CSV table of C-alpha atoms and ligand atoms in Angstrom, one decimal:
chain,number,residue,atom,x,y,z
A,1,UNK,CA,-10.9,-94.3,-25.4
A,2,UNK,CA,-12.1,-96.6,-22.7
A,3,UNK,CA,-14.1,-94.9,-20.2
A,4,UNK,CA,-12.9,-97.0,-17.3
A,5,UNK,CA,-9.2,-96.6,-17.8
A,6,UNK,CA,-9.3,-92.7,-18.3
A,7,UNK,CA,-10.5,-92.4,-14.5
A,8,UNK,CA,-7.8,-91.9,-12.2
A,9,UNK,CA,-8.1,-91.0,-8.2
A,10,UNK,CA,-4.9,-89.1,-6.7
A,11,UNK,CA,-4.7,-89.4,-3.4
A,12,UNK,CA,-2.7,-87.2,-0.8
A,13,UNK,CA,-3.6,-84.0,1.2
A,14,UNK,CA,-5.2,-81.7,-0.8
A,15,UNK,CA,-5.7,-77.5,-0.9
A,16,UNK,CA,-7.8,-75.7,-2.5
A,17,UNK,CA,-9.5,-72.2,-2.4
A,18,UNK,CA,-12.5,-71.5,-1.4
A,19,UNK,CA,-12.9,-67.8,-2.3
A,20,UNK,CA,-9.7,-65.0,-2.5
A,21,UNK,CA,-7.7,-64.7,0.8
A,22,UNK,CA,-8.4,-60.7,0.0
A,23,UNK,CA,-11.8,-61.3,0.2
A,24,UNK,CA,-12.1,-61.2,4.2
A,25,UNK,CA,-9.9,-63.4,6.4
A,26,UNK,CA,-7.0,-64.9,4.7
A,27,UNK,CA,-6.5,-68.3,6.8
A,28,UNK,CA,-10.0,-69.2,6.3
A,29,UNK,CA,-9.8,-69.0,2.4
A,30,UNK,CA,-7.9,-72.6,2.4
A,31,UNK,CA,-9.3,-76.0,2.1
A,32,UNK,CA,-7.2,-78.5,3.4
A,33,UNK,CA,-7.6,-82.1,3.7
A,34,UNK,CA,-5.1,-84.4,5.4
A,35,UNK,CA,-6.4,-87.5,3.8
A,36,UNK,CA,-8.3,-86.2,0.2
A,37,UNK,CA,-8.6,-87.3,-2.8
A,38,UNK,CA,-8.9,-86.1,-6.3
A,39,UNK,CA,-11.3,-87.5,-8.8
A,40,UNK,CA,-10.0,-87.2,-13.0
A,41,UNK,CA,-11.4,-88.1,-15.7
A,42,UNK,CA,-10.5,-87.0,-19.3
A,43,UNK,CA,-8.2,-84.4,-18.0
A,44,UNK,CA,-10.7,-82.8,-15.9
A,45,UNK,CA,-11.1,-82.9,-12.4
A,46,UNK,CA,-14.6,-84.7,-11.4
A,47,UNK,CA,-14.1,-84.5,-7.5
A,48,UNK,CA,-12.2,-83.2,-4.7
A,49,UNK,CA,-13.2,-84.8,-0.9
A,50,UNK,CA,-12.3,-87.1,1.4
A,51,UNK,CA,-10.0,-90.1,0.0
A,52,UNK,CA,-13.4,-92.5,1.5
A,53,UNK,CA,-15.8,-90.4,-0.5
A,54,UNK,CA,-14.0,-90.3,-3.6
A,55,UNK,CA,-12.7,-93.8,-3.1
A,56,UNK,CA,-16.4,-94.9,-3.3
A,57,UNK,CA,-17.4,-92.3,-5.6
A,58,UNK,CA,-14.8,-93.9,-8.3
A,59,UNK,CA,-14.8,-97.4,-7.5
A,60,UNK,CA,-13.8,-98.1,-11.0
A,61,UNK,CA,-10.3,-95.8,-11.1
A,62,UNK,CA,-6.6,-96.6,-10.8
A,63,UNK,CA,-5.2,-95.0,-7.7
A,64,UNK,CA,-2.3,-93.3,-7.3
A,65,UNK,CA,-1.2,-92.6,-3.6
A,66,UNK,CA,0.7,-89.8,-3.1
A,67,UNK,CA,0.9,-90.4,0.7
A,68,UNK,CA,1.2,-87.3,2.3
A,69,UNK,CA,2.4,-85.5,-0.8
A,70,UNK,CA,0.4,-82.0,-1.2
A,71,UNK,CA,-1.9,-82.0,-4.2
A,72,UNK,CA,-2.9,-78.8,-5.3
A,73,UNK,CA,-3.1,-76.9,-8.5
A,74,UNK,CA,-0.3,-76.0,-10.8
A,75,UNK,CA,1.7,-72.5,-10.1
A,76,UNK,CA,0.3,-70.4,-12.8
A,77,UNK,CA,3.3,-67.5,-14.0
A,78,UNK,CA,1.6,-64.6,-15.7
A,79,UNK,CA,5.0,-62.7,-16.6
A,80,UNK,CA,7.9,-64.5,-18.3
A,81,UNK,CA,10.3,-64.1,-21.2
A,82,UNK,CA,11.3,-67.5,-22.3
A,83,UNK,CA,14.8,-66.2,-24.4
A,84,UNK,CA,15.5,-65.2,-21.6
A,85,UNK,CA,16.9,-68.5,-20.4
A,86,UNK,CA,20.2,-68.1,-21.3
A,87,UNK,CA,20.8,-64.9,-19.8
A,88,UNK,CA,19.6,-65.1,-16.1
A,89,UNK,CA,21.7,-64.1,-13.3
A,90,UNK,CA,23.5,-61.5,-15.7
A,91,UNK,CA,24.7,-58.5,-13.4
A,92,UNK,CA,23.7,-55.2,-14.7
A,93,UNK,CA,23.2,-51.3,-13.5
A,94,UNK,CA,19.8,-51.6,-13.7
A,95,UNK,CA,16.8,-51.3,-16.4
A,96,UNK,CA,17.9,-49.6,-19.5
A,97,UNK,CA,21.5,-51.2,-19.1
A,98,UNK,CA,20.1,-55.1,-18.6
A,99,UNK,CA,18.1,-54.3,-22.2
A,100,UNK,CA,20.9,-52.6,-23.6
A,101,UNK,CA,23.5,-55.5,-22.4
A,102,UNK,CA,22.0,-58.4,-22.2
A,103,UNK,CA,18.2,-59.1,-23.5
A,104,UNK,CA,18.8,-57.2,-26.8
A,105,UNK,CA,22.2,-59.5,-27.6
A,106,UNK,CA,20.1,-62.7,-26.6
A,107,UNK,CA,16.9,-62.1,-28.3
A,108,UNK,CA,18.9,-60.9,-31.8
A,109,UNK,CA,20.0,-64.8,-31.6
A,110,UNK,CA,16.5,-65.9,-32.3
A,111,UNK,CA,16.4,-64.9,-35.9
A,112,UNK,CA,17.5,-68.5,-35.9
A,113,UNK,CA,14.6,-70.7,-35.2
A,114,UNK,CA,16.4,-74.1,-34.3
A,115,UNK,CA,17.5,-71.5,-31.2
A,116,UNK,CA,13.8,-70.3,-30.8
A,117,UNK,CA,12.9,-74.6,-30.8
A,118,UNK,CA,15.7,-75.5,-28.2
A,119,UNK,CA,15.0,-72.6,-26.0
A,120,UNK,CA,11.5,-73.2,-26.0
A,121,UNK,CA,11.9,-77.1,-24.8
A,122,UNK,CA,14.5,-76.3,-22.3
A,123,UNK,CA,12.2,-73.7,-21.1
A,124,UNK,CA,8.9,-75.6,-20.7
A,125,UNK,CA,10.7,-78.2,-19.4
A,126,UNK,CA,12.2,-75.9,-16.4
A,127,UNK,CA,8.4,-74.2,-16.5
A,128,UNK,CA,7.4,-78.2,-15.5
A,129,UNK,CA,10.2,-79.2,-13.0
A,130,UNK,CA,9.1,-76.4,-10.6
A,131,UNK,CA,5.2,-77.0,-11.0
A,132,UNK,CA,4.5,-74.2,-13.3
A,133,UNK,CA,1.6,-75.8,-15.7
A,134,UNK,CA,0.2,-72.5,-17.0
A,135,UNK,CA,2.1,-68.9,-18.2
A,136,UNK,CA,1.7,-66.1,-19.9
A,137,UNK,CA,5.2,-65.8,-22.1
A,138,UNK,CA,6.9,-62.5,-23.9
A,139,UNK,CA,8.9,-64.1,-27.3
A,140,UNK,CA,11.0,-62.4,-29.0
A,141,UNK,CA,10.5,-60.5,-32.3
A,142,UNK,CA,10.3,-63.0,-34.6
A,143,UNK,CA,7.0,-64.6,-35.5
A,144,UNK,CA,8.7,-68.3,-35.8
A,145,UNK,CA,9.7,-67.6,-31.8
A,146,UNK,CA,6.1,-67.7,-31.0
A,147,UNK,CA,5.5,-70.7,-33.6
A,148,UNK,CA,8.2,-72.7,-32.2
A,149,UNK,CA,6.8,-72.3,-28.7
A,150,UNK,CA,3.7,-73.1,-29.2
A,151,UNK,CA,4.5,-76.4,-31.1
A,152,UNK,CA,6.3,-77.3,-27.9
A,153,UNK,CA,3.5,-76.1,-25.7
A,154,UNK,CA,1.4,-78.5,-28.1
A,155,UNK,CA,3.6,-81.4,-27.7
A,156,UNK,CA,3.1,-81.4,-24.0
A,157,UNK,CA,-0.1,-80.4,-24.1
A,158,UNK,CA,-0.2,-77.3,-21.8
A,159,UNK,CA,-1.8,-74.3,-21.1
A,160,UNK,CA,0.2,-71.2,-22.4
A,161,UNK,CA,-0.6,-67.6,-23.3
A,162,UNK,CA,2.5,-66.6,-25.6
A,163,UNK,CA,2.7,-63.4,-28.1
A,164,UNK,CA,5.2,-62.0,-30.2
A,165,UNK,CA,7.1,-59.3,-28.9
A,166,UNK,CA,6.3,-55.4,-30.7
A,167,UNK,CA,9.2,-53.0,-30.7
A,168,UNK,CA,9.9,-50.3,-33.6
A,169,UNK,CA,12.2,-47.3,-31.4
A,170,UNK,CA,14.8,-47.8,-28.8
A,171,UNK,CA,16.1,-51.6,-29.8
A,172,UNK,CA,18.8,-52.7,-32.2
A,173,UNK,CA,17.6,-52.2,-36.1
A,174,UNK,CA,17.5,-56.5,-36.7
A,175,UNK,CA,15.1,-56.5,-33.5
A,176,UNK,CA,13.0,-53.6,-34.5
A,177,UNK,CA,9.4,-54.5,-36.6
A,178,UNK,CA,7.2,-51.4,-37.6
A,179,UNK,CA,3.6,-50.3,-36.6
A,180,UNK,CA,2.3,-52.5,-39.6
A,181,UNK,CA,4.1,-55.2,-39.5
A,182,UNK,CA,3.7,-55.7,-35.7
A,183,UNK,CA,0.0,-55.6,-36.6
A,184,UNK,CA,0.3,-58.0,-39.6
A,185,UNK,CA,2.4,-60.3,-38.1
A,186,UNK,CA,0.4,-60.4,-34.4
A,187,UNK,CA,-2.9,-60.6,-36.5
A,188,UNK,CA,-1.5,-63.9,-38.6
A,189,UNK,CA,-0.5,-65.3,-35.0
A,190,UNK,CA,-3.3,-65.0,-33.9
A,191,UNK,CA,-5.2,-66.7,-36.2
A,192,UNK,CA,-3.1,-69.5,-36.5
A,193,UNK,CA,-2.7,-70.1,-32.5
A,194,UNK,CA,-5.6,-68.5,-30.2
A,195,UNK,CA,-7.7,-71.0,-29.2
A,196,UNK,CA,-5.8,-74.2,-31.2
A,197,UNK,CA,-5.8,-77.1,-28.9
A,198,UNK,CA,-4.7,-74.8,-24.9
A,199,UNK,CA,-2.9,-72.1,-26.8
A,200,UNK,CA,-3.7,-68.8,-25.6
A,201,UNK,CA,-2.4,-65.5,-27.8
A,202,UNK,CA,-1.4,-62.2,-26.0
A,203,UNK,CA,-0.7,-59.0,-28.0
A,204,UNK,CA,2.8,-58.2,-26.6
A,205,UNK,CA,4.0,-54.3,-26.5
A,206,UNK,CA,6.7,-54.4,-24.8
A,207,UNK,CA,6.6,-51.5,-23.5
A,208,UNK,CA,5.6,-47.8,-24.2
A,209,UNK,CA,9.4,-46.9,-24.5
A,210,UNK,CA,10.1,-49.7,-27.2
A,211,UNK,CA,6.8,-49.0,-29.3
A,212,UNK,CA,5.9,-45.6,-31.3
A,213,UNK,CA,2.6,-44.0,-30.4
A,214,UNK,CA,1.7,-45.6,-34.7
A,215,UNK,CA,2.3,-48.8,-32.9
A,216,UNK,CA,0.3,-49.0,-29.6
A,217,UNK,CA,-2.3,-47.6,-32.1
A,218,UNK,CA,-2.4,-50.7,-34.1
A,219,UNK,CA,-2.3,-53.1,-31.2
A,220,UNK,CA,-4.6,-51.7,-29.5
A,221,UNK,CA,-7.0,-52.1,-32.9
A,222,UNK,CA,-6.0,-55.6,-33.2
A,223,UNK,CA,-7.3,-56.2,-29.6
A,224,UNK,CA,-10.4,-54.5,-30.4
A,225,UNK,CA,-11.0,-57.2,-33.7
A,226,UNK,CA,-10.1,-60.0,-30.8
A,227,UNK,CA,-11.0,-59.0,-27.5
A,228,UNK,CA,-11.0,-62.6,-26.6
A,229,UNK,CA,-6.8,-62.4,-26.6
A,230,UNK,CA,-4.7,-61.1,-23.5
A,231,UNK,CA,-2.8,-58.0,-23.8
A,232,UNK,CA,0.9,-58.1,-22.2
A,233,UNK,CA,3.2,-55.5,-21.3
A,234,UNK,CA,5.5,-53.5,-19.1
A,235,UNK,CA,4.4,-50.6,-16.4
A,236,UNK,CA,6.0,-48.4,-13.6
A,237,UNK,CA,9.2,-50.6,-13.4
A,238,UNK,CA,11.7,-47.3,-12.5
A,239,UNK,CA,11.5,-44.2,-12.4
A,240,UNK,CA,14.1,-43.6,-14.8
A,241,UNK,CA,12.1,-45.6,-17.2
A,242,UNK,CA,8.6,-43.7,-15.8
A,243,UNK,CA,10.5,-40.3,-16.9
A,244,UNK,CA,11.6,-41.4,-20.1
A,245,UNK,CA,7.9,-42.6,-20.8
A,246,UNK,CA,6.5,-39.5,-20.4
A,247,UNK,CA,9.4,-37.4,-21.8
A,248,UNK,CA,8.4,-39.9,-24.9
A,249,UNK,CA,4.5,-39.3,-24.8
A,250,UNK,CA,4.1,-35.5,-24.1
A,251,UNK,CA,0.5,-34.5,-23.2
A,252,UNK,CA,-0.1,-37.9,-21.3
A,253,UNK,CA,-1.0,-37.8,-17.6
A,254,UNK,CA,0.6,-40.9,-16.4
A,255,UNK,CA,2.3,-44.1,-17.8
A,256,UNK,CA,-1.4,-45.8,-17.3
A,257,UNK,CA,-3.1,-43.4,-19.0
A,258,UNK,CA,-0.5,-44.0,-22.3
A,259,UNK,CA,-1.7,-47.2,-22.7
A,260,UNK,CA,-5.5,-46.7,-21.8
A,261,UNK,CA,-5.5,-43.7,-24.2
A,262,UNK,CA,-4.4,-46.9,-26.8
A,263,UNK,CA,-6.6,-48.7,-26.1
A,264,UNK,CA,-4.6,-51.4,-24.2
A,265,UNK,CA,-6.1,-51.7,-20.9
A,266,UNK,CA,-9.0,-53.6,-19.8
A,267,UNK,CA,-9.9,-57.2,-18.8
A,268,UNK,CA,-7.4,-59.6,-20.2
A,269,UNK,CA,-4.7,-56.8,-20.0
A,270,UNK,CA,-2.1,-58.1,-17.8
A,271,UNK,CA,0.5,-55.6,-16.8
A,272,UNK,CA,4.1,-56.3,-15.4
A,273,UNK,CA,5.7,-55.0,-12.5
A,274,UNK,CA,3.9,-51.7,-11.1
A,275,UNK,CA,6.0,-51.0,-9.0
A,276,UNK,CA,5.5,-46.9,-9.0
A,277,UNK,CA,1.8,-46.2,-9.9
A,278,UNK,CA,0.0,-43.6,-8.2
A,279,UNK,CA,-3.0,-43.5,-6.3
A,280,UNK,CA,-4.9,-42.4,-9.4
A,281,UNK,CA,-3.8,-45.3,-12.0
A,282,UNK,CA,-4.6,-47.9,-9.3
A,283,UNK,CA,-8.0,-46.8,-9.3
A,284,UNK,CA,-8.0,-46.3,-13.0
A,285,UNK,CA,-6.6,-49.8,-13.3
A,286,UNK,CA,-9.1,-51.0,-11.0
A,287,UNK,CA,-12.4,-49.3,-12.6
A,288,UNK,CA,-11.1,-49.9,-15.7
A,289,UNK,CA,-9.9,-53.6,-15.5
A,290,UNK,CA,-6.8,-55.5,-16.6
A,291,UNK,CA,-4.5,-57.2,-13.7
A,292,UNK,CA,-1.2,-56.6,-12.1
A,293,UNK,CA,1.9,-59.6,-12.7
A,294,UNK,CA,4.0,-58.8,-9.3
A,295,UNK,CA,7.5,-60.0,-10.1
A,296,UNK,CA,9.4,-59.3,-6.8
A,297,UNK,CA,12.8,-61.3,-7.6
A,298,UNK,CA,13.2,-59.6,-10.8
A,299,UNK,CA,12.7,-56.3,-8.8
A,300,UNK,CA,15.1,-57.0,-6.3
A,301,UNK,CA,17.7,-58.2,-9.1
A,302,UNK,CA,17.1,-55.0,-11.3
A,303,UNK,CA,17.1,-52.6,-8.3
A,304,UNK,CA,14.0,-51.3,-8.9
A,305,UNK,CA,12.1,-50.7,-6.2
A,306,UNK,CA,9.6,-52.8,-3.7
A,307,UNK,CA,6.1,-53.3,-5.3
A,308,UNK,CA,3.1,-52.1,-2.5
A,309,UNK,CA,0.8,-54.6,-2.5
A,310,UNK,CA,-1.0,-52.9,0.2
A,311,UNK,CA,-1.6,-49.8,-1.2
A,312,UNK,CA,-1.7,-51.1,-4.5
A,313,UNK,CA,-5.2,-53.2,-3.3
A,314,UNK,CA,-6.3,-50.3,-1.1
A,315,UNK,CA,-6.2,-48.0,-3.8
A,316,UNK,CA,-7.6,-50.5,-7.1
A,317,UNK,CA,-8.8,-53.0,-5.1
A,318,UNK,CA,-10.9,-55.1,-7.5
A,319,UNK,CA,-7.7,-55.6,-10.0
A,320,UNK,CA,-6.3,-58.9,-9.7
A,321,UNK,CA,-2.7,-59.1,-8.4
A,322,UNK,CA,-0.6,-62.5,-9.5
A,323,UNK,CA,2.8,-63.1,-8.5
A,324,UNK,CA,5.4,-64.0,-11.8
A,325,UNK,CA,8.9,-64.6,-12.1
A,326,UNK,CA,9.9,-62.3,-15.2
A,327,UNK,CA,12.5,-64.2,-16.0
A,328,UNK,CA,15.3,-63.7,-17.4
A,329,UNK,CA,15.0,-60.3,-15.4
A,330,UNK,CA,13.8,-62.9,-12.6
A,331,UNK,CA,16.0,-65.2,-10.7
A,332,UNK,CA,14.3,-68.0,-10.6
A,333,UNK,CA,11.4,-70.2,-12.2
A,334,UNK,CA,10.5,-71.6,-8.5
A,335,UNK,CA,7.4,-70.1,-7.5
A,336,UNK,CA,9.1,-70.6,-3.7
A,337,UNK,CA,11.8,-68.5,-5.0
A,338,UNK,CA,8.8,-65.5,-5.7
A,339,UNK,CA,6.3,-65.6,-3.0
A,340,UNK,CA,9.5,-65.7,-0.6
A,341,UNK,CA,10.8,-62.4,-2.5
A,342,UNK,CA,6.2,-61.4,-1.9
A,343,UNK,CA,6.9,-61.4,1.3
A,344,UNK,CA,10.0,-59.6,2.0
A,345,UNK,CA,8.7,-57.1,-1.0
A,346,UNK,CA,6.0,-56.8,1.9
A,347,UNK,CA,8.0,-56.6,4.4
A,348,UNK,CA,10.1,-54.0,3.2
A,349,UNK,CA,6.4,-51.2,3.9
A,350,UNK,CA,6.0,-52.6,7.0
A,351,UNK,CA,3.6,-55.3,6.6
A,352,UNK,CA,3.2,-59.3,6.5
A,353,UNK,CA,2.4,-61.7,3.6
A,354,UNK,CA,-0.2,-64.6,4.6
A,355,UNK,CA,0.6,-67.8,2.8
A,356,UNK,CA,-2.9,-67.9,1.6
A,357,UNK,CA,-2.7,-64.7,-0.2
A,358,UNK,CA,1.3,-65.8,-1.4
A,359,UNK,CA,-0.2,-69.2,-2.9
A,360,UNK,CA,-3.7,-67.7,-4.2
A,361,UNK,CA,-1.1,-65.5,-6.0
A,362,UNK,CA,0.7,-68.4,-7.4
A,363,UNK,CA,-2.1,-70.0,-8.7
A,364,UNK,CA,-5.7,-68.6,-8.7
A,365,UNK,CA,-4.3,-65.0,-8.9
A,366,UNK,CA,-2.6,-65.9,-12.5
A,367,UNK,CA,-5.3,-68.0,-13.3
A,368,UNK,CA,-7.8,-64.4,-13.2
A,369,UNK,CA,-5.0,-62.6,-14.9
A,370,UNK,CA,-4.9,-65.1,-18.0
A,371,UNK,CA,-8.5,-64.8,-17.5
A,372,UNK,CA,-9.0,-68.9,-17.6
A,373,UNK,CA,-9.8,-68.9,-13.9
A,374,UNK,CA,-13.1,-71.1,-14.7
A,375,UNK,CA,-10.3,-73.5,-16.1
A,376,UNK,CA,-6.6,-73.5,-14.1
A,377,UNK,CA,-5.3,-72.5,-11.2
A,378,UNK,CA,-7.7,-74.4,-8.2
A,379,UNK,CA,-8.9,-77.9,-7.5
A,380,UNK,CA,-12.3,-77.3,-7.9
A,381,UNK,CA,-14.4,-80.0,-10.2
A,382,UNK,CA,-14.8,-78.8,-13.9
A,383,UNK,CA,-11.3,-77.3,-14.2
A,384,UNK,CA,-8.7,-79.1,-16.3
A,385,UNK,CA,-6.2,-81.3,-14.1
A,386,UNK,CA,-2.9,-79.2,-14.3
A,387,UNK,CA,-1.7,-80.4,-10.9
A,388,UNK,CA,1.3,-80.6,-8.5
A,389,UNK,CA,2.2,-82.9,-5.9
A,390,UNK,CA,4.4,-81.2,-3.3
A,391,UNK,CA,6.8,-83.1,-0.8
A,392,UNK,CA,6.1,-80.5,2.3
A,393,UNK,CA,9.1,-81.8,3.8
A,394,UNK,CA,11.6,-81.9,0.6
A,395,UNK,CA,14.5,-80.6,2.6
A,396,UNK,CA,16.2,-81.6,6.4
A,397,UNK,CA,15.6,-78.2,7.3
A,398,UNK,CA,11.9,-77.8,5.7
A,399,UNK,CA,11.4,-81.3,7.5
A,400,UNK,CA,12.5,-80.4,11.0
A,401,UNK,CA,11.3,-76.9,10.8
A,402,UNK,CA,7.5,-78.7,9.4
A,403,UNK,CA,7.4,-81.1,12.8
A,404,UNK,CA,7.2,-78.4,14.7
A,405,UNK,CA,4.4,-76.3,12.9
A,406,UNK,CA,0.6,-75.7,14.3
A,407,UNK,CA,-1.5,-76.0,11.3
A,408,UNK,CA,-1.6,-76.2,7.4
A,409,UNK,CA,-0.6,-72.3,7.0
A,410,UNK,CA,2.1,-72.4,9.3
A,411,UNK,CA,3.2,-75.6,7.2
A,412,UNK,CA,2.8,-73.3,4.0
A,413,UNK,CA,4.4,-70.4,5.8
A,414,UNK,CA,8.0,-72.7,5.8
A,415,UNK,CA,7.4,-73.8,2.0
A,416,UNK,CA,7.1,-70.5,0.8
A,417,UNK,CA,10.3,-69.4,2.5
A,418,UNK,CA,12.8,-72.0,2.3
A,419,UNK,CA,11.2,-74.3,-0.8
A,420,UNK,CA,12.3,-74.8,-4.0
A,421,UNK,CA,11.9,-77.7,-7.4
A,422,UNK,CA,13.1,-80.0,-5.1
A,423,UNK,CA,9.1,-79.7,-3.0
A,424,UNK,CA,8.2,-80.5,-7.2
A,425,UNK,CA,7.2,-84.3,-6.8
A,426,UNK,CA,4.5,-84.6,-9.7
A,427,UNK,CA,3.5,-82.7,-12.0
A,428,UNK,CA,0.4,-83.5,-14.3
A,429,UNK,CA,-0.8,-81.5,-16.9
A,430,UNK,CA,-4.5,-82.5,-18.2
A,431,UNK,CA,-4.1,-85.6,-15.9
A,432,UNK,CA,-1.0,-87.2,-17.4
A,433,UNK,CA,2.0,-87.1,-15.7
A,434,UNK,CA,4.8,-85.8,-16.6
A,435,UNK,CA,8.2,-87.4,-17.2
A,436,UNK,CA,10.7,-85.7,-15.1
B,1,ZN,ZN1,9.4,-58.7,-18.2
């Protein structure tokens, strides 16, 4: 390849993080610069500064000037079921009754794989449109679900975590697998995808109700013969579903401690929703590892309570905490669409969401989670150039309502309220951009 041409510069405002927003004052965990650049080569990103300093700094490099377009790092989403596109925006009772109605039905469809392939492309192509470069993704079932989507992650080159879903109890017969086979089949996957080209496998329980105590057994083996692959599942979504648990596991403390006792908890374990832990599994959680996907519109939608992010941190507070859609479950693949639903989750115990912590959430938070933080989810030099331009004035309103704000958070404060795909100007994933 010739050196010279792979060198671009973007150039816009640009925010990054300097450390978490959790770590000590929130506002002062954002770098912003009104007129910055962005320095790429091969994919990576080389430098982030003033647009004079990387101007000079890659005299050589095509420009591309984004005016005062927002450049910052892709939305990461660290909880998302990609069948699940067809089926978003079902009404149901709640938990048990969405499964039962909706997700079971859907998923069954994917025995076929040319629905696995178009599902798949329509998905990563939605995933793209709204500035979501990187996600951890549930399949279903069927091994050829998590081949077809990672051929299509392939094609465009991105960053996905993606595992076959386990279930043996509590699921149609055609959607159940067995403690072996969930093992055999993960095990094959993971050897044919972890680490090939971005691909990124996750061991994918769905959760304690839908797997047999056999079955947790053998996936947590098969994470101890790869503790390199990420662990995904459900946790403290009802308490309907907490009671059944437990009814299901006798002997057990807490839903935590089912899956610790498996050995599925840790770093690179990334639980969904956690809505209803205790004191005592935060701390557990915390001491023990792992990270928390916070997926506040599917929370609202399902009815299931408001996830305490305040007393989830003050009682674990060195487990990471990203924000995720969980669609289908989810309403929406805009990150906007979830860090508004953060804050009102928030809101609803009395207290505030900062825009730092909502977007540190959205990005560097699922970055930790997926454990690739030293790769996605910041402009810093060294990490791969998944990046989004965003127009910070994309609607009338946004516009009016941005001429009138103080600084950068107050500007971020509006975004994260009333934006949405059409704040999406660019998207480039390993410094290409993508055709939208
Ligand atoms: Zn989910």
């Amino acid at each position: 390849m010739n050196k010279k041409n792979s060198r671009t510069i973007l150039r816009g405002q640009t925010l990054s993080f300097s450390r978490s927003p959790f770590e000590g004052d929130a506002a002062g965990s954002i770098d912003h610069c009104e007129d910055g650049a962005v320095l790429i080569e091969d994919g990576r990103i080389i430098a982030v500064g003033t647009a004079a300093e990387i101007l000079k700094q890659g005299k050589d490099a095509s420009v591309v000037n984004h005016g005062d377009g927002l450049i910052m790092a892709g939305f990461v989403d660290p909880h998302i079921h990609y069948p699940q596109v067809e089926i978003i925006g079902s009404h149901s009772p709640g938990l048990v009754e969405w499964l039962n109605q909706h997700t079971f039905p859907c998923e069954t469809k994917y025995d076929d794989a040319d629905i696995s392939r178009q599902a798949a492309e329509f998905f990563l192509d939605q995933c793209l449109a709204n500035g979501v470069t990187s996600a951890s993704v549930y399949c279903t079932v069927h091994p050829h679900s998590v081949t077809q989507f990672f051929e299509a992650a392939s094609q465009r080159n991105l960053c996905m975590a993606a595992g076959k879903v386990c279930m043996d109890r509590n699921a149609p017969t055609e959607l159940n697998d067995s403690a072996q086979s969930a093992y055999d089949d993960s095990k094959a996957l993971i050897e044919r995808w972890h680490g090939k080209g971005r691909n990124r496998y996750a061991i994918t329980p769905r959760f304690a109700l839908s797997s047999s105590p056999e079955q947790l057994e053998a996936l947590g083996a098969l994470w101890k013969e790869h503790p390199d692959v990420l662990m995904q599942t459900h946790l403290s979504e009802t308490q309907d579903e907490i009671a059944q648990v437990l009814a299901a596991f006798p002997g057990h403390k807490s839903y935590y401690e089912i899956y610790e006792s498996f050995g599925l908890s840790g770093p690179g374990a990334i639980f969904g929703h956690c809505i209803h832990l205790s004191d005592h599994e935060r701390k557990a959680m915390s001491d023990s590892g792992g990270a928390i996907a916070h997926c506040p519109t599917s929370n609202a939608f399902i009815g299931s309570g408001h996830f305490d992010l305040a007393a989830t941190r003050r009682a674990g507070p060195k487990t990471p905490i990203a924000l995720a859609s969980d669609i289908g479950a989810g309403t929406s693949f805009s990150p906007f669409a979830t860090m508004r639903a953060a804050f009102e989750a928030a809101r609803h115990h009395g207290n505030g969401l900062h825009p730092a912590e909502a977007f540190w959430m959205a990005t560097c938070g699922g970055a930790k989670a997926m454990r690739l933080d030293d790769r996605i989810g910041n402009l810093t030099p060294g990490m791969d150039a998944d990046l989004i331009v965003l127009d910070l004035k994309s609607t009338l309103l946004i516009a009016r309502r941005v001429e009138q704000a103080n600084d950068i958070h107050d500007v971020l404060f509006a975004q994260m309220i009333m934006g949405d795909e059409r704040a999406v100007k660019a998207t480039y994933v390993a410094g290409s951009r993508c055709r939208m």
